[in-house]
Amino acid sequence: MISATRRWLRRNRSTFAIGFGVLGVGYIAGQYVLSKITEARERMTSDRIARENLRRRFQQNQEDCTFTVLALLPTAAENILDALPVESITHELQQQKAERLGRSIGTSELAPSERSSGTPSVAGEDGGSLSSFQTESFMHTSQMAGSSLGDGQSGPSQPRKTKAQLWNELKLNSLTRSFTLIYTLSLLTLLTRIQLNLLGRRNYLSSVVSLAAPQPSESTISLENRDDDRAEQTYGNDFETNRKFLTFSWWLLHRGWRDIMKKVELAVTEVFGPLNPREDVSLERLSHLVVEVRKKVEGDTEEERRTQKWLPYLLPPPDQESYVLHESGMSSTPPSSSPSSSSLPPPSPPATHPPASSSSPNSPLRRLLDETSDLAESPTFTHIHTLFLDTLFSHLTDHVLREQAFKIPLPTPLDPSQRVTEILEGPAPLSSASEAAGANAKLATILAVVARQAHALGNGVPNEYVQAMEGVRELEAFAAVVYSSYFEVEGRMGGGVGEGLEEERGEEKREAAAVEEVVRAESGSTAGGALGGVVNSTWGVWESVWGRVVGGGEESMTG
């Protein structure tokens, strides 16, 4: 029996060997397939988590941009309100009116309460406008002190302005300061978006590289000084560099707005100068006048608006960068020469400052400033800036002035049930449109509302103008372009990685060029729907960067 079994096994041993081999290979292949499926599942999970992480980082960065704008805007608003003291002019007009009334009625006939009062409650031809300026607008302490000082020292040396001169000055200053605040708010929002998205992108790359960098062996003693080659400083996670870069918004808040104000003041004087404050103005004519002012500031034709340079208002020239760093408190070394008086109205200091420490072409601060300049001079920046201005001026004229100056109620959106009834019963009469076309308001009343809106623009809580700009969908697409394009990644972990990342830059530029077409699109739905694709393409580029860095790290570790 045993011998027969041995003979049977000997005769079929090749069959058994093949069978066991097939089973072994099948087992190994099955385990390999299962490991690959598990690996793919884990990779998909990690990619999904990383995409959500990136999207959350991006959205948080945009919220930080909004809060930063709200924190910086009062600084520019205070400077503009001090430069154009509309309230002090109103106070002087009210004092002249009180003096005229005192002379006409006689001081003996005035009641003690009216004699002590600064503004008599007498209805005149412009009394309603002055009262609206006084009751619903407010004055800075510096303006009140300046006006009272001027009243105390006004003598033969300073001839007093006439009522017509004061009204003309009030008209021009009210419009100029509100329009200047609109341009400053738009530029400040774009500059902040560029700065924080550049830093957010570089900090993200810094975290990626620090995770992929090979850790030094504990048993190895290295005597090489690598303090200047740290990945954190290379990829923008240098706290001091980031602080200096953000400090350059000082130029717009303290100097750039003066150049904007001069340009706006010339346009307002030319367009609104011939108008009389007692003149009736329709909403349609007012919108036309505002458009004329914008054409003189931004450009009359589409080509002029597209080639308009906004960079001088945002950043200082290279020879004045050290002056900005010194004035903002980031540099203790004073420049070789400075403006004769910081309180003088000329916006630009003498161009004799030595180049700042950021003038080195290889310094991280210099690269950040150069990239900001390139973005500010791009057609995409001009397009987004134009959309911002359209939104802000439309909110001022079509919402605020329509409701407060022309007393035209804003159209309320209809719910779906009312919309169905309207379709079934036929179109409703365009009462609101005809009412807006036929409504008129005194220019003085319009100026009172515009003067109050300067405070809402600069110090409103909540700021309805900032909220209106947040509704521009192309803004997020533009931020995504900044967040995903032109990585300043330089290989510090080996030449192979650096060469690979140089090839990656060409792919990034193609990605950014494709995304820019989305930003140029006029329809908000296109830009909003493409935002997810923008973030996905961003993640694809970063995933390639991560792969190359990890590959270089593995090679250096195995080598």
Coordinates of C-alpha atoms in Angstrom, one line a residue:
M1 CA 0.0 0.0 0.0
I2 CA 2.7 2.4 0.9
S3 CA 4.8 1.4 -2.1
A4 CA 1.8 1.9 -4.4
T5 CA 1.2 5.3 -3.0
R6 CA 4.9 6.2 -3.5
R7 CA 4.7 5.0 -7.1
W8 CA 1.6 7.1 -7.7
L9 CA 3.1 10.2 -6.3
R10 CA 6.3 9.6 -8.3
R11 CA 4.3 9.3 -11.5
N12 CA 2.3 12.5 -10.8
R13 CA 4.9 14.6 -9.1
S14 CA 5.2 16.9 -12.1
T15 CA 1.5 17.5 -12.0
F16 CA 1.6 18.3 -8.3
A17 CA 4.5 20.6 -8.9
I18 CA 2.7 22.5 -11.6
G19 CA -0.5 22.7 -9.5
F20 CA 1.3 24.0 -6.4
G21 CA 3.2 26.5 -8.6
V22 CA -0.1 27.7 -10.1
L23 CA -1.6 28.1 -6.7
G24 CA 1.5 29.9 -5.4
V25 CA 1.5 32.3 -8.3
G26 CA -2.2 32.8 -8.0
Y27 CA -1.9 33.6 -4.3
I28 CA 1.0 36.0 -5.0
A29 CA -0.9 37.7 -7.8
G30 CA -4.0 38.0 -5.7
Q31 CA -2.0 39.6 -2.9
Y32 CA -0.4 42.0 -5.3
V33 CA -3.7 43.0 -6.8
L34 CA -5.2 43.5 -3.3
S35 CA -2.2 45.6 -2.3
K36 CA -2.6 47.7 -5.4
I37 CA -6.3 48.2 -4.8
T38 CA -5.7 49.1 -1.2
E39 CA -2.9 51.5 -2.3
A40 CA -5.1 53.1 -4.9
R41 CA -7.9 53.5 -2.4
E42 CA -5.6 55.1 0.2
R43 CA -4.2 57.4 -2.5
M44 CA -7.7 58.5 -3.6
T45 CA -8.6 59.1 0.1
S46 CA -5.4 61.1 0.7
D47 CA -5.9 63.1 -2.5
R48 CA -9.5 63.9 -1.5
I49 CA -8.4 65.0 1.9
A50 CA -5.6 67.0 0.4
R51 CA -7.9 68.7 -2.1
E52 CA -10.3 69.6 0.7
N53 CA -7.4 70.9 2.7
L54 CA -6.3 73.0 -0.2
R55 CA -9.8 74.4 -0.8
R56 CA -10.2 75.1 2.9
R57 CA -6.8 76.9 3.0
F58 CA -7.8 78.9 -0.1
Q59 CA -11.1 80.0 1.3
Q60 CA -9.6 80.9 4.7
N61 CA -7.0 83.0 2.8
Q62 CA -9.8 84.9 1.1
E63 CA -11.5 85.6 4.3
D64 CA -8.2 86.8 5.8
C65 CA -8.0 89.2 2.8
T66 CA -11.4 90.7 3.6
F67 CA -10.6 91.2 7.2
T68 CA -7.2 92.8 6.3
V69 CA -8.9 95.2 4.0
L70 CA -11.4 96.2 6.7
A71 CA -8.5 96.7 9.1
L72 CA -6.5 98.9 6.7
L73 CA -9.3 100.9 5.1
P74 CA -9.9 103.3 8.1
T75 CA -6.3 104.5 7.8
A76 CA -6.8 105.6 4.2
A77 CA -10.2 106.9 5.0
E78 CA -8.9 109.1 7.8
N79 CA -6.2 110.6 5.5
I80 CA -8.7 111.3 2.8
L81 CA -11.3 112.8 5.1
D82 CA -8.7 115.1 6.7
A83 CA -7.5 116.2 3.2
L84 CA -11.0 117.1 2.1
P85 CA -12.8 118.5 5.1
V86 CA -16.4 118.7 3.8
E87 CA -17.8 119.1 7.3
S88 CA -15.7 122.1 8.2
I89 CA -17.0 123.8 5.0
T90 CA -20.6 123.0 6.0
H91 CA -19.9 124.5 9.5
E92 CA -18.6 127.7 7.9
L93 CA -21.7 127.9 5.7
Q94 CA -23.9 127.5 8.7
Q95 CA -22.1 130.2 10.5
Q96 CA -22.4 132.6 7.6
K97 CA -26.1 131.8 7.4
A98 CA -26.5 132.6 11.1
E99 CA -24.7 135.9 10.7
R100 CA -26.9 136.9 7.8
L101 CA -30.0 136.0 9.7
G102 CA -28.7 138.0 12.7
R103 CA -28.1 141.1 10.6
S104 CA -31.5 140.8 8.8
I105 CA -33.7 140.2 11.9
G106 CA -31.6 142.2 14.4
T107 CA -29.9 140.9 17.5
S108 CA -32.5 142.5 19.7
E109 CA -35.3 140.4 18.2
L110 CA -33.5 137.1 18.6
A111 CA -34.4 134.9 21.6
P112 CA -31.6 134.0 24.0
S113 CA -31.8 130.4 22.9
E114 CA -31.4 131.3 19.2
R115 CA -28.6 133.8 20.0
S116 CA -26.6 131.1 21.7
S117 CA -27.4 128.5 19.0
G118 CA -24.8 128.1 16.2
T119 CA -27.4 127.1 13.6
P120 CA -30.8 128.8 13.6
S121 CA -33.8 126.7 12.7
V122 CA -34.9 129.0 9.9
A123 CA -35.9 127.5 6.6
G124 CA -34.1 129.0 3.7
E125 CA -33.5 128.1 0.1
D126 CA -30.6 125.9 1.1
G127 CA -31.5 125.3 4.7
G128 CA -32.7 121.8 4.2
S129 CA -29.4 120.8 2.5
L130 CA -27.3 122.4 5.2
S131 CA -29.3 120.7 7.9
S132 CA -28.9 117.3 6.2
F133 CA -25.1 117.9 6.0
Q134 CA -25.1 118.7 9.7
T135 CA -27.5 116.2 11.2
E136 CA -26.6 113.1 9.2
S137 CA -22.9 113.7 8.6
F138 CA -20.2 113.9 11.2
M139 CA -16.9 115.8 11.6
H140 CA -13.5 114.6 12.7
T141 CA -12.0 116.2 15.8
S142 CA -9.1 117.6 13.8
Q143 CA -11.5 119.2 11.3
M144 CA -13.6 120.7 14.1
A145 CA -10.5 122.0 15.8
G146 CA -9.2 123.4 12.5
S147 CA -12.5 125.1 11.7
S148 CA -12.7 126.7 15.2
L149 CA -9.1 127.8 15.0
G150 CA -9.8 129.4 11.7
D151 CA -12.8 131.2 13.1
G152 CA -10.8 132.6 16.0
Q153 CA -7.9 133.8 13.8
S154 CA -9.9 134.9 10.8
G155 CA -9.0 138.6 10.4
P156 CA -7.9 141.0 7.8
S157 CA -5.0 138.8 6.8
Q158 CA -7.4 136.0 5.5
P159 CA -10.3 137.2 3.4
R160 CA -13.5 135.1 4.0
K161 CA -14.9 133.1 1.2
T162 CA -18.2 134.0 -0.2
K163 CA -21.2 131.7 -0.1
A164 CA -20.9 130.8 -3.7
Q165 CA -17.2 129.9 -3.3
L166 CA -18.0 127.7 -0.2
W167 CA -20.8 125.9 -2.0
N168 CA -18.6 125.2 -5.0
E169 CA -15.8 123.9 -2.7
L170 CA -18.3 121.8 -0.9
K171 CA -19.6 120.4 -4.1
L172 CA -16.2 119.4 -5.5
N173 CA -14.8 118.1 -2.1
S174 CA -17.9 115.9 -1.5
L175 CA -17.7 114.2 -4.8
T176 CA -13.9 114.0 -4.9
R177 CA -13.4 112.4 -1.6
S178 CA -16.2 109.7 -2.1
F179 CA -14.8 108.9 -5.6
T180 CA -11.2 108.8 -4.2
L181 CA -12.3 106.4 -1.5
I182 CA -13.9 104.2 -4.1
Y183 CA -10.7 104.0 -6.2
T184 CA -8.6 103.5 -3.1
L185 CA -10.9 100.7 -1.8
S186 CA -10.8 98.9 -5.1
L187 CA -7.0 99.1 -5.3
L188 CA -6.5 98.2 -1.7
T189 CA -8.6 95.1 -2.1
L190 CA -6.7 93.9 -5.2
L191 CA -3.3 94.6 -3.6
T192 CA -4.3 92.7 -0.4
R193 CA -5.5 89.8 -2.4
I194 CA -2.3 89.6 -4.3
Q195 CA -0.1 89.9 -1.3
L196 CA -1.8 87.4 0.9
N197 CA -2.3 84.8 -1.9
L198 CA 1.3 85.0 -2.8
L199 CA 2.3 84.4 0.8
G200 CA -0.3 81.7 1.2
R201 CA 1.0 79.9 -1.8
R202 CA 4.7 80.1 -0.7
N203 CA 3.8 79.0 2.8
Y204 CA 2.0 76.0 1.4
L205 CA 5.0 75.1 -0.7
S206 CA 7.2 75.5 2.3
S207 CA 5.2 73.0 4.2
V208 CA 5.3 70.6 1.3
V209 CA 9.1 70.8 0.9
S210 CA 9.7 70.5 4.7
L211 CA 7.6 67.3 4.8
A212 CA 9.4 65.8 1.8
A213 CA 12.9 66.9 2.8
P214 CA 15.1 63.9 4.0
Q215 CA 15.8 64.0 7.7
P216 CA 19.5 64.0 8.6
S217 CA 20.8 60.8 10.2
E218 CA 21.3 60.9 13.9
S219 CA 24.6 59.0 13.7
T220 CA 26.0 61.5 11.2
I221 CA 27.8 64.6 12.5
S222 CA 27.6 67.5 10.0
L223 CA 30.0 70.5 10.4
E224 CA 28.4 72.4 7.5
N225 CA 26.6 75.6 8.2
R226 CA 23.2 75.4 6.5
D227 CA 21.6 78.4 8.2
D228 CA 21.2 80.3 4.9
D229 CA 19.9 77.3 3.0
R230 CA 16.8 76.5 5.1
A231 CA 13.8 75.5 3.1
E232 CA 11.6 77.8 5.2
Q233 CA 13.4 80.9 4.0
T234 CA 13.7 79.6 0.5
Y235 CA 10.0 79.1 -0.1
G236 CA 8.8 82.2 1.7
N237 CA 8.1 81.1 5.2
D238 CA 10.5 83.8 6.5
F239 CA 8.5 85.8 9.0
E240 CA 10.6 89.0 8.6
T241 CA 10.4 88.9 4.8
N242 CA 6.6 88.4 5.0
R243 CA 6.2 91.4 7.4
K244 CA 8.3 93.6 5.1
F245 CA 6.3 92.6 2.1
L246 CA 3.0 93.3 3.7
T247 CA 4.3 96.6 4.9
F248 CA 4.4 98.0 1.3
S249 CA 0.7 98.6 1.5
W250 CA 1.8 101.7 3.4
W251 CA 2.4 103.4 0.0
L252 CA -1.2 103.2 -1.1
L253 CA -2.5 104.2 2.3
H254 CA -0.3 107.2 2.8
R255 CA 1.0 108.3 -0.7
G256 CA -0.8 106.6 -3.5
W257 CA -4.2 107.9 -2.6
R258 CA -3.0 111.5 -3.0
D259 CA -2.1 110.9 -6.7
I260 CA -5.6 109.3 -7.1
M261 CA -7.2 112.3 -5.4
K262 CA -5.5 114.8 -7.7
K263 CA -6.6 112.9 -10.8
V264 CA -10.2 112.5 -9.5
E265 CA -10.3 116.2 -8.5
L266 CA -9.4 117.4 -12.0
A267 CA -12.1 115.1 -13.5
V268 CA -14.8 116.2 -11.0
T269 CA -13.9 119.9 -11.5
E270 CA -14.3 119.5 -15.2
V271 CA -17.5 117.5 -15.2
F272 CA -19.4 118.9 -12.1
G273 CA -17.9 122.4 -12.0
P274 CA -20.5 124.1 -14.2
L275 CA -23.4 122.7 -12.1
N276 CA -25.2 124.8 -9.6
P277 CA -26.1 123.2 -6.2
R278 CA -29.7 124.5 -6.5
E279 CA -30.0 122.8 -9.9
D280 CA -32.4 119.8 -10.4
V281 CA -30.6 116.7 -11.6
S282 CA -32.2 113.4 -12.7
L283 CA -30.8 110.0 -11.9
E284 CA -30.1 109.3 -15.5
R285 CA -28.1 112.5 -15.9
L286 CA -26.2 111.9 -12.7
S287 CA -25.2 108.4 -13.9
H288 CA -24.0 110.0 -17.1
L289 CA -21.9 112.6 -15.2
V290 CA -20.4 109.8 -13.1
V291 CA -19.5 107.9 -16.2
E292 CA -17.8 111.0 -17.7
V293 CA -15.7 111.3 -14.5
R294 CA -14.7 107.7 -14.8
K295 CA -13.7 108.1 -18.4
K296 CA -11.4 111.0 -17.5
V297 CA -9.8 109.0 -14.7
E298 CA -9.6 105.5 -16.2
G299 CA -9.6 106.3 -19.9
D300 CA -12.1 107.3 -22.6
T301 CA -11.7 104.2 -24.8
E302 CA -11.4 100.5 -24.1
E303 CA -7.8 100.5 -25.2
E304 CA -7.0 103.4 -22.8
R305 CA -8.6 101.6 -19.9
R306 CA -6.8 98.4 -20.7
T307 CA -3.4 100.0 -20.8
Q308 CA -4.0 102.2 -17.7
K309 CA -1.1 101.8 -15.3
W310 CA -2.2 101.5 -11.6
L311 CA 1.1 100.2 -10.3
P312 CA 2.5 103.7 -9.3
Y313 CA -0.5 104.0 -6.9
L314 CA 0.1 100.6 -5.3
L315 CA 3.9 100.3 -4.9
P316 CA 6.8 102.8 -4.6
P317 CA 9.5 103.0 -7.2
P318 CA 12.6 101.0 -6.3
D319 CA 14.6 104.0 -5.2
Q320 CA 11.9 104.8 -2.5
E321 CA 11.5 101.3 -1.1
S322 CA 13.9 102.1 1.8
Y323 CA 11.9 105.2 2.6
V324 CA 8.6 103.1 2.8
L325 CA 10.3 100.5 5.1
H326 CA 11.6 103.3 7.3
E327 CA 8.3 105.2 7.5
S328 CA 6.4 102.1 8.3
G329 CA 8.8 101.2 11.2
M330 CA 10.3 98.1 9.5
S331 CA 13.8 99.6 9.2
S332 CA 15.7 101.5 11.9
T333 CA 18.1 103.0 9.3
P334 CA 16.8 106.3 8.0
P335 CA 17.1 107.0 4.3
S336 CA 19.8 109.4 3.1
S337 CA 17.2 112.0 2.3
S338 CA 13.5 112.3 3.1
P339 CA 10.7 114.7 2.3
S340 CA 11.0 118.1 3.9
S341 CA 7.7 117.7 5.8
S342 CA 5.5 114.7 6.0
S343 CA 2.4 116.9 6.4
L344 CA 2.8 118.6 3.0
P345 CA 0.3 117.5 0.4
P346 CA 2.8 116.4 -2.4
P347 CA 2.5 112.7 -2.4
S348 CA 6.0 111.6 -3.5
P349 CA 9.2 112.1 -1.6
P350 CA 12.3 113.1 -3.5
A351 CA 13.7 110.3 -5.7
T352 CA 17.1 110.4 -4.1
H353 CA 16.8 107.5 -1.7
P354 CA 19.3 104.6 -1.9
P355 CA 17.9 101.3 -3.1
A356 CA 16.3 99.2 -0.4
S357 CA 17.7 96.0 0.9
S358 CA 15.2 94.2 -1.3
S359 CA 17.1 95.4 -4.4
S360 CA 19.1 92.2 -4.6
P361 CA 17.6 90.2 -7.5
N362 CA 17.9 86.9 -5.6
S363 CA 16.3 88.1 -2.3
P364 CA 12.8 86.7 -1.5
L365 CA 11.4 90.2 -0.8
R366 CA 12.6 91.3 -4.2
R367 CA 11.0 88.4 -6.0
L368 CA 7.7 89.0 -4.2
L369 CA 7.7 92.7 -5.1
D370 CA 8.6 91.9 -8.7
E371 CA 5.8 89.3 -8.9
T372 CA 3.3 91.8 -7.4
S373 CA 4.4 94.4 -10.0
D374 CA 3.9 91.9 -12.8
L375 CA 0.4 91.0 -11.6
A376 CA -0.6 94.7 -11.1
E377 CA 0.5 95.5 -14.7
S378 CA -1.4 92.5 -16.2
P379 CA -4.6 93.0 -18.2
T380 CA -6.4 90.7 -15.8
F381 CA -5.7 93.1 -12.9
T382 CA -7.2 96.0 -15.0
H383 CA -10.2 93.9 -15.9
I384 CA -10.9 93.0 -12.2
H385 CA -10.3 96.6 -11.2
T386 CA -12.9 97.8 -13.8
L387 CA -15.4 95.2 -12.5
F388 CA -14.8 96.5 -8.9
L389 CA -15.4 100.1 -10.0
D390 CA -18.5 99.2 -11.9
T391 CA -19.9 97.5 -8.8
L392 CA -19.0 100.3 -6.4
F393 CA -20.2 103.2 -8.5
S394 CA -23.4 101.2 -9.4
H395 CA -24.0 100.7 -5.7
L396 CA -23.5 104.4 -5.0
T397 CA -25.8 105.7 -7.7
D398 CA -28.3 102.9 -8.4
H399 CA -28.9 102.0 -4.8
V400 CA -27.8 104.6 -2.2
L401 CA -28.6 107.8 -4.2
R402 CA -31.6 106.3 -5.8
E403 CA -33.2 105.5 -2.4
Q404 CA -31.9 108.4 -0.2
A405 CA -31.6 111.3 -2.6
F406 CA -34.2 110.6 -5.3
K407 CA -36.6 108.8 -2.8
I408 CA -37.2 106.0 -5.3
P409 CA -37.7 102.6 -3.5
L410 CA -35.5 99.8 -4.6
P411 CA -37.2 97.0 -6.5
T412 CA -37.8 94.0 -4.3
P413 CA -37.1 90.5 -5.7
L414 CA -40.2 88.4 -6.3
D415 CA -40.7 85.0 -4.9
P416 CA -41.4 82.1 -7.3
S417 CA -45.2 82.2 -6.7
Q418 CA -45.5 85.9 -7.6
R419 CA -43.2 85.3 -10.7
V420 CA -45.6 82.6 -12.0
T421 CA -48.6 84.8 -11.5
E422 CA -46.8 87.6 -13.3
I423 CA -46.1 85.3 -16.3
L424 CA -49.7 84.1 -16.4
E425 CA -51.3 87.5 -16.1
G426 CA -48.9 89.3 -18.5
P427 CA -46.0 91.7 -17.9
A428 CA -46.5 94.3 -15.2
P429 CA -46.1 98.0 -16.0
L430 CA -42.6 99.3 -15.6
S431 CA -43.5 101.8 -12.9
S432 CA -40.1 101.7 -11.2
A433 CA -38.3 102.5 -14.5
S434 CA -40.6 105.3 -15.4
E435 CA -40.4 106.7 -11.9
A436 CA -36.6 106.6 -11.9
A437 CA -36.5 108.3 -15.3
G438 CA -38.8 111.2 -14.2
A439 CA -37.4 111.7 -10.7
N440 CA -35.3 114.7 -10.0
A441 CA -33.4 115.9 -6.9
K442 CA -31.5 119.0 -6.0
L443 CA -27.8 118.7 -6.5
A444 CA -27.3 120.0 -2.9
T445 CA -29.4 117.0 -1.6
I446 CA -27.3 114.6 -3.7
L447 CA -24.1 116.1 -2.3
A448 CA -25.3 115.6 1.3
V449 CA -25.9 111.9 0.6
V450 CA -22.5 111.6 -1.2
A451 CA -20.8 113.3 1.8
R452 CA -22.3 110.8 4.2
Q453 CA -21.3 107.9 2.0
A454 CA -17.6 108.8 2.4
H455 CA -17.9 107.8 6.0
A456 CA -19.8 104.6 5.1
L457 CA -17.1 103.8 2.5
G458 CA -14.2 104.2 5.0
N459 CA -15.7 103.2 8.4
G460 CA -19.0 101.5 7.7
V461 CA -19.7 98.5 9.9
P462 CA -20.8 96.3 8.2
N463 CA -19.2 97.9 5.1
E464 CA -21.8 97.4 2.3
Y465 CA -19.3 98.4 -0.4
V466 CA -16.8 95.7 0.6
Q467 CA -19.7 93.3 0.6
A468 CA -20.7 94.4 -2.9
M469 CA -17.1 93.7 -4.1
E470 CA -17.2 90.3 -2.5
G471 CA -20.1 89.5 -5.0
V472 CA -17.8 89.9 -8.0
R473 CA -17.2 86.2 -8.9
E474 CA -14.2 86.9 -11.0
L475 CA -12.3 88.0 -7.9
E476 CA -12.0 84.4 -6.6
A477 CA -10.9 83.2 -10.0
F478 CA -8.2 85.9 -10.0
A479 CA -7.1 84.9 -6.5
A480 CA -6.9 81.3 -7.7
V481 CA -4.7 82.4 -10.6
V482 CA -2.4 84.1 -8.1
Y483 CA -2.5 81.2 -5.8
S484 CA -1.5 78.6 -8.5
S485 CA 0.9 80.4 -10.9
Y486 CA 4.6 81.1 -11.2
F487 CA 5.9 79.1 -8.3
E488 CA 9.2 80.4 -6.9
V489 CA 10.4 76.9 -6.3
E490 CA 14.2 76.5 -6.4
G491 CA 15.7 73.1 -5.8
R492 CA 17.9 73.1 -2.6
M493 CA 17.9 69.3 -2.3
G494 CA 19.8 68.5 -5.4
G495 CA 20.3 69.5 -9.0
G496 CA 17.9 66.9 -10.4
V497 CA 15.0 68.3 -8.4
G498 CA 15.8 71.9 -9.4
E499 CA 15.8 70.9 -13.1
G500 CA 12.6 69.0 -12.8
L501 CA 10.9 72.0 -11.1
E502 CA 12.2 74.3 -13.9
E503 CA 10.3 72.1 -16.3
E504 CA 7.2 72.3 -14.0
R505 CA 7.2 76.1 -14.3
G506 CA 6.4 75.9 -18.0
E507 CA 3.4 73.7 -17.2
E508 CA 2.3 76.2 -14.4
K509 CA 2.4 79.0 -16.9
R510 CA 0.2 77.1 -19.3
E511 CA -2.2 76.3 -16.5
A512 CA -2.3 80.0 -15.4
A513 CA -2.9 81.1 -19.1
A514 CA -5.8 78.8 -19.3
V515 CA -7.3 80.1 -16.1
E516 CA -6.9 83.7 -17.2
E517 CA -9.4 83.0 -19.9
V518 CA -11.9 82.2 -17.2
V519 CA -11.2 85.5 -15.5
R520 CA -11.6 87.5 -18.7
A521 CA -15.1 86.0 -19.1
E522 CA -17.8 88.5 -18.5
S523 CA -20.5 86.1 -17.3
G524 CA -20.4 85.5 -13.6
S525 CA -21.7 82.0 -13.9
T526 CA -18.8 81.0 -16.1
A527 CA -16.2 82.3 -13.6
G528 CA -18.1 80.9 -10.6
G529 CA -18.5 77.5 -12.2
A530 CA -14.9 77.3 -13.2
L531 CA -13.6 78.0 -9.7
G532 CA -13.6 74.4 -8.7
G533 CA -11.7 73.5 -11.9
V534 CA -9.2 76.2 -11.1
V535 CA -8.5 74.7 -7.6
N536 CA -8.3 71.2 -9.1
S537 CA -5.8 72.3 -11.6
T538 CA -3.9 74.1 -8.8
W539 CA -3.8 70.8 -6.9
G540 CA -2.6 69.0 -10.0
V541 CA 0.4 71.3 -10.3
W542 CA 1.2 71.1 -6.7
E543 CA 0.9 67.3 -6.8
S544 CA 3.5 67.2 -9.6
V545 CA 5.8 69.4 -7.5
W546 CA 5.3 67.2 -4.5
G547 CA 6.2 64.1 -6.6
R548 CA 9.4 65.6 -7.9
V549 CA 10.5 66.8 -4.5
V550 CA 9.7 63.4 -3.0
G551 CA 11.5 61.6 -5.8
G552 CA 14.6 63.8 -5.3
G553 CA 14.4 63.2 -1.6
E554 CA 14.3 59.4 -2.1
E555 CA 17.2 59.5 -4.5
S556 CA 19.3 61.6 -2.0
M557 CA 18.4 59.2 0.8
T558 CA 19.3 56.0 -1.2
G559 CA 22.4 57.6 -2.7

